[in-house]
Short mmCIF file of C-alpha atoms in Angstrom, two decimals:
data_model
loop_
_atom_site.label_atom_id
_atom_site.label_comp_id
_atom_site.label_asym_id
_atom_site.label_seq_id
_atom_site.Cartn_x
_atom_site.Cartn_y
_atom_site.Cartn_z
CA UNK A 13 144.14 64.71 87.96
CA UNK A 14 141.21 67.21 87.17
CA UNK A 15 137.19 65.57 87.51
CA UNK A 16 135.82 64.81 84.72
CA UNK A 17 132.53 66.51 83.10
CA UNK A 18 129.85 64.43 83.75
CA UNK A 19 127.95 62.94 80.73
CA UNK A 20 124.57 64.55 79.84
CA UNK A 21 122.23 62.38 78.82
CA UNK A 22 120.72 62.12 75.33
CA UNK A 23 117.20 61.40 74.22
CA UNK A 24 116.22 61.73 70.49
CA UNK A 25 112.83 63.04 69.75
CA UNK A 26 111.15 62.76 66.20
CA UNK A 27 108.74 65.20 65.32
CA UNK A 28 109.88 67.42 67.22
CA UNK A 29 108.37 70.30 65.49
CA UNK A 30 104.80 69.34 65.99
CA UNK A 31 102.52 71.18 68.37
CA UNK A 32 103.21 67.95 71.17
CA UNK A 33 106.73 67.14 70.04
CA UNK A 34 108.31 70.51 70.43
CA UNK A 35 106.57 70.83 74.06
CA UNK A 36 108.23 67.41 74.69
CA UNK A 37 111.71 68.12 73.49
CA UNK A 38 112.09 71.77 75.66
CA UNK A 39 111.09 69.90 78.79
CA UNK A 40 113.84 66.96 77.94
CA UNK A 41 116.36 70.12 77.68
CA UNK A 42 115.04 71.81 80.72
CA UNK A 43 116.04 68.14 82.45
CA UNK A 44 119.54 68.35 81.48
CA UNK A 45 119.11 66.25 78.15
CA UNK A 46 120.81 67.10 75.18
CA UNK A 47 118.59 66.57 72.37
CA UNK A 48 118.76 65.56 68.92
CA UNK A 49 116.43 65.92 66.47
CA UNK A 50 114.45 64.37 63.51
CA UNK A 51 112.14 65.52 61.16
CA UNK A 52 110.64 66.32 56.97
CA UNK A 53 114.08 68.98 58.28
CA UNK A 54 116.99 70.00 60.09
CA UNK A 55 119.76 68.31 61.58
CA UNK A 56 118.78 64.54 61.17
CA UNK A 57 116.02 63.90 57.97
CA UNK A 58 114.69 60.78 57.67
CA UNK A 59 116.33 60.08 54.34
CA UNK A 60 119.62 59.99 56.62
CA UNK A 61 118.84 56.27 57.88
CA UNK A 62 123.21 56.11 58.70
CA UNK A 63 122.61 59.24 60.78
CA UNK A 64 119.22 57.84 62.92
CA UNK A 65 120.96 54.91 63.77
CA UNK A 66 124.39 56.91 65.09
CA UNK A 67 121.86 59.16 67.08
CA UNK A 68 120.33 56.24 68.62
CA UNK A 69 122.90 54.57 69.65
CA UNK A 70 124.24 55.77 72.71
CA UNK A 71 120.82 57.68 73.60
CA UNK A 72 119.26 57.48 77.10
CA UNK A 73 115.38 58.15 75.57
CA UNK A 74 113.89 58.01 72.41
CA UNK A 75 111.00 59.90 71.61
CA UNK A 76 108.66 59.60 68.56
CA UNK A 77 106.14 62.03 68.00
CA UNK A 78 106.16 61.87 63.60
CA UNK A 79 103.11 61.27 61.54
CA UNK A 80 101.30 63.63 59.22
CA UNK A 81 98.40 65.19 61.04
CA UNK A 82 94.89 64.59 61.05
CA UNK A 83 93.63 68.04 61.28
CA UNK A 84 92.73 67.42 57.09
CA UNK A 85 90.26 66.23 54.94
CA UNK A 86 90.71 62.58 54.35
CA UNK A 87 91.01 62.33 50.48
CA UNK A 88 93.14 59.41 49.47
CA UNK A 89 96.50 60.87 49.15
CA UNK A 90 95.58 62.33 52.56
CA UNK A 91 94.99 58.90 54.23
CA UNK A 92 97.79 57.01 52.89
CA UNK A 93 100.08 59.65 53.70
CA UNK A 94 98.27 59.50 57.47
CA UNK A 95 99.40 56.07 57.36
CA UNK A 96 102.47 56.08 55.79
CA UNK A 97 104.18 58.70 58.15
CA UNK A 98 103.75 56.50 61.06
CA UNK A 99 104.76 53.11 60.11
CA UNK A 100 107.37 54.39 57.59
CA UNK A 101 108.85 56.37 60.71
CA UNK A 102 108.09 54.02 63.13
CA UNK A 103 110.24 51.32 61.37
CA UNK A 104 112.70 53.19 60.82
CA UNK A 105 113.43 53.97 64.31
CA UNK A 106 113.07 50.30 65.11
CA UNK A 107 115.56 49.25 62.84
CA UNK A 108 117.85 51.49 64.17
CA UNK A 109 117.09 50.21 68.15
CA UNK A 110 117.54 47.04 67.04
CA UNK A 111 120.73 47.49 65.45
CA UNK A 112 122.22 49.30 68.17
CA UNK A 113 125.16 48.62 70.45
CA UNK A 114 123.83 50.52 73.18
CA UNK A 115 120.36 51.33 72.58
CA UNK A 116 117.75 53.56 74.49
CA UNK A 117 116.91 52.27 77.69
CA UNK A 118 112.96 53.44 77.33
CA UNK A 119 111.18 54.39 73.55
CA UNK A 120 108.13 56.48 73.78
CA UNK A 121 105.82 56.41 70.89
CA UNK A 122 102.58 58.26 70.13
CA UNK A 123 99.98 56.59 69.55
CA UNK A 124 95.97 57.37 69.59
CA UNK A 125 92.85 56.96 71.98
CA UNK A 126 91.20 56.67 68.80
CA UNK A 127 91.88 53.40 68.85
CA UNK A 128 88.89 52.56 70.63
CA UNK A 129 85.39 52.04 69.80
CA UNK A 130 82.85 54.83 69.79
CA UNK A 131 81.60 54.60 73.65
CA UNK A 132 78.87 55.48 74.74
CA UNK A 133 78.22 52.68 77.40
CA UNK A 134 80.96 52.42 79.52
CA UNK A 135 85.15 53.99 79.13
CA UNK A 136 88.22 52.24 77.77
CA UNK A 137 90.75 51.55 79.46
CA UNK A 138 94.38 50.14 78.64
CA UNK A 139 92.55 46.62 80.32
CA UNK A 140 89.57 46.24 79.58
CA UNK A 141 88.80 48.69 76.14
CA UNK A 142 87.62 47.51 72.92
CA UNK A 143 88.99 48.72 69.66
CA UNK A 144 86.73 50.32 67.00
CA UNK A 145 86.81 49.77 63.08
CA UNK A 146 87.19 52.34 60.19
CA UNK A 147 90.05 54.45 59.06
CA UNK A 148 91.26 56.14 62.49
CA UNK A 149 91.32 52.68 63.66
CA UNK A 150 93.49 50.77 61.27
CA UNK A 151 95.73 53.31 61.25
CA UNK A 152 96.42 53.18 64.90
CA UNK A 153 96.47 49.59 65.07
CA UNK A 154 99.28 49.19 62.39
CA UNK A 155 101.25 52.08 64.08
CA UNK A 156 101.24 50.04 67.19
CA UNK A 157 101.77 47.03 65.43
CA UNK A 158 104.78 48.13 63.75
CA UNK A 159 105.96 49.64 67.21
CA UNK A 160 105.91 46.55 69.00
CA UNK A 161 107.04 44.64 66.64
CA UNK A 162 110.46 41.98 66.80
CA UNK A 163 112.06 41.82 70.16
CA UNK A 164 114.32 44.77 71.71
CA UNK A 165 115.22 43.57 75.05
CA UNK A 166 117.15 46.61 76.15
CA UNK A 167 114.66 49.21 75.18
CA UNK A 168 111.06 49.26 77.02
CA UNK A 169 108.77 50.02 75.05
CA UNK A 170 105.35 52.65 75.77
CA UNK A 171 102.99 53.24 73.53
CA UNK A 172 100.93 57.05 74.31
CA UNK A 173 97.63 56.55 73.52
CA UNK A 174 96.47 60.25 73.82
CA UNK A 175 93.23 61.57 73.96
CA UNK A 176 92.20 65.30 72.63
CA UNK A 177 95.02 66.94 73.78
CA UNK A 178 94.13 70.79 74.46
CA UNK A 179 97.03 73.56 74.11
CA UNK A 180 98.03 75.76 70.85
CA UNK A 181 97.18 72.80 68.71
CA UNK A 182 94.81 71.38 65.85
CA UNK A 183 92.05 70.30 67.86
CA UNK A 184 91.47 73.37 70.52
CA UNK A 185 91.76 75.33 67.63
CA UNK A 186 89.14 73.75 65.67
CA UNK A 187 86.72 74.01 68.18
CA UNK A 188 87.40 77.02 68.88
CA UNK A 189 86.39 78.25 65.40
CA UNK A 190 83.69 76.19 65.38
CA UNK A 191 82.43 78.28 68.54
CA UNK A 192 83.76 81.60 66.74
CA UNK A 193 81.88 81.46 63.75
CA UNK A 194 78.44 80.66 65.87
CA UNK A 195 78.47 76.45 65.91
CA UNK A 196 79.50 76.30 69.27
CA UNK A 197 76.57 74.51 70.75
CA UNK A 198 76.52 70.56 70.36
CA UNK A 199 77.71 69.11 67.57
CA UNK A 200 74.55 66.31 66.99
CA UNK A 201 75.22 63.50 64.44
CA UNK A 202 72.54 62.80 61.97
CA UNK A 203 72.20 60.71 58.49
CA UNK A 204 74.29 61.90 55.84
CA UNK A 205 75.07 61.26 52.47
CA UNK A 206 77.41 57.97 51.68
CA UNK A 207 81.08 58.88 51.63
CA UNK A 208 83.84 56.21 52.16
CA UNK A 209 86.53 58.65 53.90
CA UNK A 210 86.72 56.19 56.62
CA UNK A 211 86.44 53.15 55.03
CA UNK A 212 89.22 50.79 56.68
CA UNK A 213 92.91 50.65 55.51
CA UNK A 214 96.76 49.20 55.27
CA UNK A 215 96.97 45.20 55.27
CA UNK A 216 93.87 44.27 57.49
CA UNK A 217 91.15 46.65 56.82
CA UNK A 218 88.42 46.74 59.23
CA UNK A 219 84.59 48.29 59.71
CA UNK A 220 82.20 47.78 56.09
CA UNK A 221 83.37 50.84 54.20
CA UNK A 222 80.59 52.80 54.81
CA UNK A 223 80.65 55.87 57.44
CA UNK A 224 77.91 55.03 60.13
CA UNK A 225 76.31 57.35 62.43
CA UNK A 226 75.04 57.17 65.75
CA UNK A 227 72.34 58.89 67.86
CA UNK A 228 74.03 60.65 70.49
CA UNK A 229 71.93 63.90 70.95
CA UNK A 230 75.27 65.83 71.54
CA UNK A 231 76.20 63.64 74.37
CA UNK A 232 79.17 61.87 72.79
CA UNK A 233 81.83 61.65 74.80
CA UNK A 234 84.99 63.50 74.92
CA UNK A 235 88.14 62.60 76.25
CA UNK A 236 90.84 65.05 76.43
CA UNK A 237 94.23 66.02 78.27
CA UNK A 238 96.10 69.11 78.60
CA UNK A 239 99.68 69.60 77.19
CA UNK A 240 101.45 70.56 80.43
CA UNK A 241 99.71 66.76 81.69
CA UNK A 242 101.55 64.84 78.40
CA UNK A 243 104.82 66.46 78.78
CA UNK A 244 104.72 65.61 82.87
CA UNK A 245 102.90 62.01 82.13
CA UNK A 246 106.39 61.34 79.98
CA UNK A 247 108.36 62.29 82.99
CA UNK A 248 106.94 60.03 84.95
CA UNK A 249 106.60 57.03 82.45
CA UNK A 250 110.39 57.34 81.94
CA UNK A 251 111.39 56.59 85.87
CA UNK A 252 108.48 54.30 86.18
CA UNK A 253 111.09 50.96 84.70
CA UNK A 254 108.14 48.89 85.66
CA UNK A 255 105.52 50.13 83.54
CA UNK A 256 105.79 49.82 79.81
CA UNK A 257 103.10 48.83 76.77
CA UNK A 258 99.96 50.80 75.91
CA UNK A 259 99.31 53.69 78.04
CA UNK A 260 96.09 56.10 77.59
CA UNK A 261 97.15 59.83 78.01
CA UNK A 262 93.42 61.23 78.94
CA UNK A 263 92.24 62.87 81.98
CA UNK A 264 90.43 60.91 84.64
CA UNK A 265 87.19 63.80 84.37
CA UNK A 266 86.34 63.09 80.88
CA UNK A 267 82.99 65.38 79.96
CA UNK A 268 80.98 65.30 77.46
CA UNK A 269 80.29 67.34 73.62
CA UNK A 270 77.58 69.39 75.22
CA UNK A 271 80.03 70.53 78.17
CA UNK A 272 82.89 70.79 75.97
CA UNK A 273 81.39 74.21 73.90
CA UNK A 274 79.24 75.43 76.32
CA UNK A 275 83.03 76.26 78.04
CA UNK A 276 84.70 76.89 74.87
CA UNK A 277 82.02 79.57 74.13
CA UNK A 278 82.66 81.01 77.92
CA UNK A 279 86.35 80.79 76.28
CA UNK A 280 86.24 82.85 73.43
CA UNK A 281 83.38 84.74 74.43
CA UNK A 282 81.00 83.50 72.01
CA UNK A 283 77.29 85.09 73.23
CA UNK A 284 75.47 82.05 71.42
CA UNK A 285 76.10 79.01 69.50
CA UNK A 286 73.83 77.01 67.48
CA UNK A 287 74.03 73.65 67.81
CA UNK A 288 75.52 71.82 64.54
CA UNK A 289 73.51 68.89 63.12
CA UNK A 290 75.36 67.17 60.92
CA UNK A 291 74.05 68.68 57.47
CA UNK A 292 75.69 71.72 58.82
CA UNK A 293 78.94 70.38 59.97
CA UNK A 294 79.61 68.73 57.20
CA UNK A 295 80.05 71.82 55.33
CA UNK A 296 81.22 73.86 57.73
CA UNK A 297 84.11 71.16 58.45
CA UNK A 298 84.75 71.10 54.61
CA UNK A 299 85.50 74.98 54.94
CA UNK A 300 87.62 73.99 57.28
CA UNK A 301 89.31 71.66 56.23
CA UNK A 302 88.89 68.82 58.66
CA UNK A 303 86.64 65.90 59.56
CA UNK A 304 83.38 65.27 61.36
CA UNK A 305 84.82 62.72 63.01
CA UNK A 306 86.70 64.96 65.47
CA UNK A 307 83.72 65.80 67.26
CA UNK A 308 81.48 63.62 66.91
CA UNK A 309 82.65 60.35 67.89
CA UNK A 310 82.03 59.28 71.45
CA UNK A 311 85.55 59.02 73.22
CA UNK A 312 85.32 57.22 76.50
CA UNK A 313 88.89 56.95 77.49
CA UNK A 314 90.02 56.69 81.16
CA UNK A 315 93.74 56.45 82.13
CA UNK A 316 93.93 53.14 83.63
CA UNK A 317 97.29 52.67 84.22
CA UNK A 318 98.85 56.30 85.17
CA UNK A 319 96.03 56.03 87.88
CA UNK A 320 96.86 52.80 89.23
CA UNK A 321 100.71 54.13 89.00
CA UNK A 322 99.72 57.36 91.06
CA UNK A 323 99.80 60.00 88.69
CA UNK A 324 98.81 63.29 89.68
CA UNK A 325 97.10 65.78 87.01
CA UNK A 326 97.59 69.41 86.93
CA UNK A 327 94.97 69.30 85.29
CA UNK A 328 91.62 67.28 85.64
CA UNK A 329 89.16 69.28 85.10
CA UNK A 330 88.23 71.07 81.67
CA UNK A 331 87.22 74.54 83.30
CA UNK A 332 90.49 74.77 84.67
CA UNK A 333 92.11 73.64 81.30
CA UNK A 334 90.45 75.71 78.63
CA UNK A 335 91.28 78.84 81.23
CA UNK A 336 94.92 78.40 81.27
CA UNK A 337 95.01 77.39 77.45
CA UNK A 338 93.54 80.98 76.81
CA UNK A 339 95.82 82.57 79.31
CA UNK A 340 98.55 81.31 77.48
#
């Protein structure tokens, strides 16, 4: 009798179009996976609920990287949809664990650092860190909420709670035309007129409505992580079967705003930049489209548990990081 061709293995990534998610699903192929795919398009939409399931079951990893981004002004329609696009998705994947006769043995799910309070005192970690209040927030906390929801005792379950993550994506870009245009010193928060953009939301809304400020001088903390250091973190989470729950993707050399575009002007080669008070981010971030809150709330985020598991980082250090994001 002839051998038989081994079985690849099968992991199922959602989102997989988005900036993180497509990184993600080329390194499960380039490890022998075959993957299938969900997203707004394409071979499995999440309108197919019949199809999710008979992808799931059977798979070796799930992956779920869905949710609208929040590179966008945060009208109402904008913050629902925020919202909606990760529980919505979330459950549905859930459903379809739960229902399955052989389901993934390990279900990664993104998740924020911005679930945290703004920091300024001392860093978060997956132990000891205190969550914040406001929009960003709640929406993090339901996602998770919804994630670890019911009981799935063949499937562990890791929540990513990623920091800034630097590569081709929403944020580096951002700053990067922030230090293009000539506002690439420190962003410094200031008093600004009353808006409720990130007022709290979904079933438990948290913080008073009213978007606070605080006097950081520019020295707000920024946590961040490079892409190649999610994708490898993944690798590593998956044959780790011991670790499993929240798990902050950030690098252990967090710097600070101040740092942050001094090197992203050495990046683009930006001769000057002017640091940005809040009367004139506010209208520069309405040009473009986004939200204050990107850069100028203080995220302290250390990653507690990858440490203690002996995770090694390409890369630690922001220098290093911004220089291989412009190489590439």
């Amino acid at each position: 009798m002839g051998e038989t061709t081994p079985r690849k293995p099968v992991a199922v990534v959602a989102g997989a179009s988005g900036f993180v998610g497509a990184a993600i699903a080329e390194s499960l192929a380039d490890d022998g996976y075959v993957v299938r795919r969900i997203g707004r398009t394409g071979e499995l939409t999440w309108s197919d609920t019949a199809g999710i399931a008979a992808a799931i079951d059977g798979s070796d990893v799930l992956v779920n990287m869905a949710g609208k981004s929040v590179n966008c002004r945060y009208t109402d329609a904008n913050r629902d949809e925020i919202l909606r696009s990760r529980v919505d998705t979330t459950r549905t994947l859930r459903e379809a664990v739960r229902d399955a006769d052989a389901p993934p043995a390990v279900w990664f799910n993104a998740s924020t650092a911005t679930i945290y309070r703004h920091a300024m005192d001392r860093p978060n970690t997956e132990a000891g860190g205190e969550y914040g209040e406001g929009f960003s927030v709640d929406v993090a906390r339901e996602w998770e909420r919804e994630f670890f929801a019911g009981d799935l005792p063949g499937t562990r379950r890791i929540a990513l709670r990623m920091a800034i993550v630097l590569g081709d994506g929403p944020a580096t870009n951002t700053l990067s035309r922030l230090a293009r245009i000539g506002l690439g010193g420190p962003q410094i928060d200031g008093r600004w007129f009353a808006h409720r953009r990130y007022r709290g939301i979904g079933p438990h809304p948290t913080g008073d409505g009213r978007a606070g400020w605080h006097r950081t001088r520019g020295f707000q903390k920024f946590s961040w992580i490079h892409l190649h250091d999610v994708v490898e973190s993944i690798r590593f989470l998956r044959e780790r079967p011991d670790l499993s729950g929240p798990v902050n993707l950030a690098s252990p050399e967090p710097a600070d705003n101040r740092t942050v575009m001094r090197l992203m002007r050495e990046t683009v080669g930006a001769p000057i930049g002017l640091p940005a008070r809040r009367w004139m981010l506010e209208p520069a971030m309405w040009v473009l489209r986004t939200e204050p809150e990107l850069v100028l709330k203080s995220r302290w985020v250390l990653p507690g548990t990858l440490a203690e598991a002996g995770f090694a980082f390409r890369y630690p250090d922001l220098r290093a990081a911004l220089a291989d994001v412009t190489a590439r």
